[in-house]
Amino acid sequence: MHEMSLMESVIDIACETAREHGAARVKSIRLDVGVLSHVDPSALLFCHEAVRHGTIAGEATLEINRIPGEGWCLDCGKTVALQERFGACPDCGRHRVQMTSGDELKIRDLEVI
Ligand SMILES: [Zn+2]
């Protein structure tokens, strides 16, 4: 389950950032998780529960912000909604769509106290 190592890194970064800012604890973490990334939000929440213990993020809440899939269709020359990684363009039906959003996994912001 790669969500476990992902959450370990997120908690590491959160704790490090809190310390850099002279904060005692991490209060909340907000993540941007693209719908096209191969990351399961419920697994992330489960792993968050497991890895936060014993750190200064031990009480931190986790909020997951889902980012919709988007791509650039080379044939239509515009941004279109993308339902799957190598999905077809909803307008022209061709597969020359470059994913521009929906693949991310990053920390949007942190609250430290
Ligand atoms: Zn198209």
PDB file of N, CA and C in Angstrom, residues 3-15 51 107:
ATOM      1  N   GLU A   3       0.058   4.287  -0.120  1.00  0.00           N
ATOM      2  CA  GLU A   3      -0.495   5.400   0.647  1.00  0.00           C
ATOM      3  C   GLU A   3       0.228   5.554   1.990  1.00  0.00           C
ATOM      4  N   MET A   4       0.715   4.417   2.542  1.00  0.00           N
ATOM      5  CA  MET A   4       1.404   4.484   3.832  1.00  0.00           C
ATOM      6  C   MET A   4       2.680   5.314   3.725  1.00  0.00           C
ATOM      7  N   SER A   5       3.497   5.055   2.682  1.00  0.00           N
ATOM      8  CA  SER A   5       4.745   5.823   2.552  1.00  0.00           C
ATOM      9  C   SER A   5       4.447   7.271   2.149  1.00  0.00           C
ATOM     10  N   LEU A   6       3.381   7.453   1.385  1.00  0.00           N
ATOM     11  CA  LEU A   6       2.990   8.829   1.041  1.00  0.00           C
ATOM     12  C   LEU A   6       2.645   9.619   2.298  1.00  0.00           C
ATOM     13  N   MET A   7       1.838   8.999   3.169  1.00  0.00           N
ATOM     14  CA  MET A   7       1.430   9.701   4.389  1.00  0.00           C
ATOM     15  C   MET A   7       2.606   9.912   5.322  1.00  0.00           C
ATOM     16  N   GLU A   8       3.552   8.958   5.337  1.00  0.00           N
ATOM     17  CA  GLU A   8       4.753   9.142   6.160  1.00  0.00           C
ATOM     18  C   GLU A   8       5.499  10.391   5.704  1.00  0.00           C
ATOM     19  N   SER A   9       5.631  10.568   4.381  1.00  0.00           N
ATOM     20  CA  SER A   9       6.322  11.753   3.867  1.00  0.00           C
ATOM     21  C   SER A   9       5.550  13.025   4.200  1.00  0.00           C
ATOM     22  N   VAL A  10       4.215  12.955   4.064  1.00  0.00           N
ATOM     23  CA  VAL A  10       3.397  14.136   4.358  1.00  0.00           C
ATOM     24  C   VAL A  10       3.571  14.547   5.823  1.00  0.00           C
ATOM     25  N   ILE A  11       3.513  13.558   6.725  1.00  0.00           N
ATOM     26  CA  ILE A  11       3.666  13.858   8.155  1.00  0.00           C
ATOM     27  C   ILE A  11       5.078  14.390   8.442  1.00  0.00           C
ATOM     28  N   ASP A  12       6.086  13.802   7.800  1.00  0.00           N
ATOM     29  CA  ASP A  12       7.467  14.287   7.956  1.00  0.00           C
ATOM     30  C   ASP A  12       7.575  15.752   7.567  1.00  0.00           C
ATOM     31  N   ILE A  13       7.031  16.066   6.390  1.00  0.00           N
ATOM     32  CA  ILE A  13       7.117  17.447   5.883  1.00  0.00           C
ATOM     33  C   ILE A  13       6.354  18.389   6.815  1.00  0.00           C
ATOM     34  N   ALA A  14       5.175  17.947   7.264  1.00  0.00           N
ATOM     35  CA  ALA A  14       4.354  18.780   8.148  1.00  0.00           C
ATOM     36  C   ALA A  14       5.093  19.077   9.450  1.00  0.00           C
ATOM     37  N   CYS A  15       5.714  18.051  10.039  1.00  0.00           N
ATOM     38  CA  CYS A  15       6.422  18.223  11.318  1.00  0.00           C
ATOM     39  C   CYS A  15       7.639  19.123  11.125  1.00  0.00           C
ATOM     40  N   VAL A  51       0.111   6.830  11.010  1.00  0.00           N
ATOM     41  CA  VAL A  51       1.481   7.372  11.051  1.00  0.00           C
ATOM     42  C   VAL A  51       1.626   8.638  11.890  1.00  0.00           C
ATOM     43  N   ILE A 107       0.711  18.956  -0.591  1.00  0.00           N
ATOM     44  CA  ILE A 107       0.173  19.633   0.588  1.00  0.00           C
ATOM     45  C   ILE A 107      -0.295  21.009   0.158  1.00  0.00           C
TER      46      ILE A 107
END
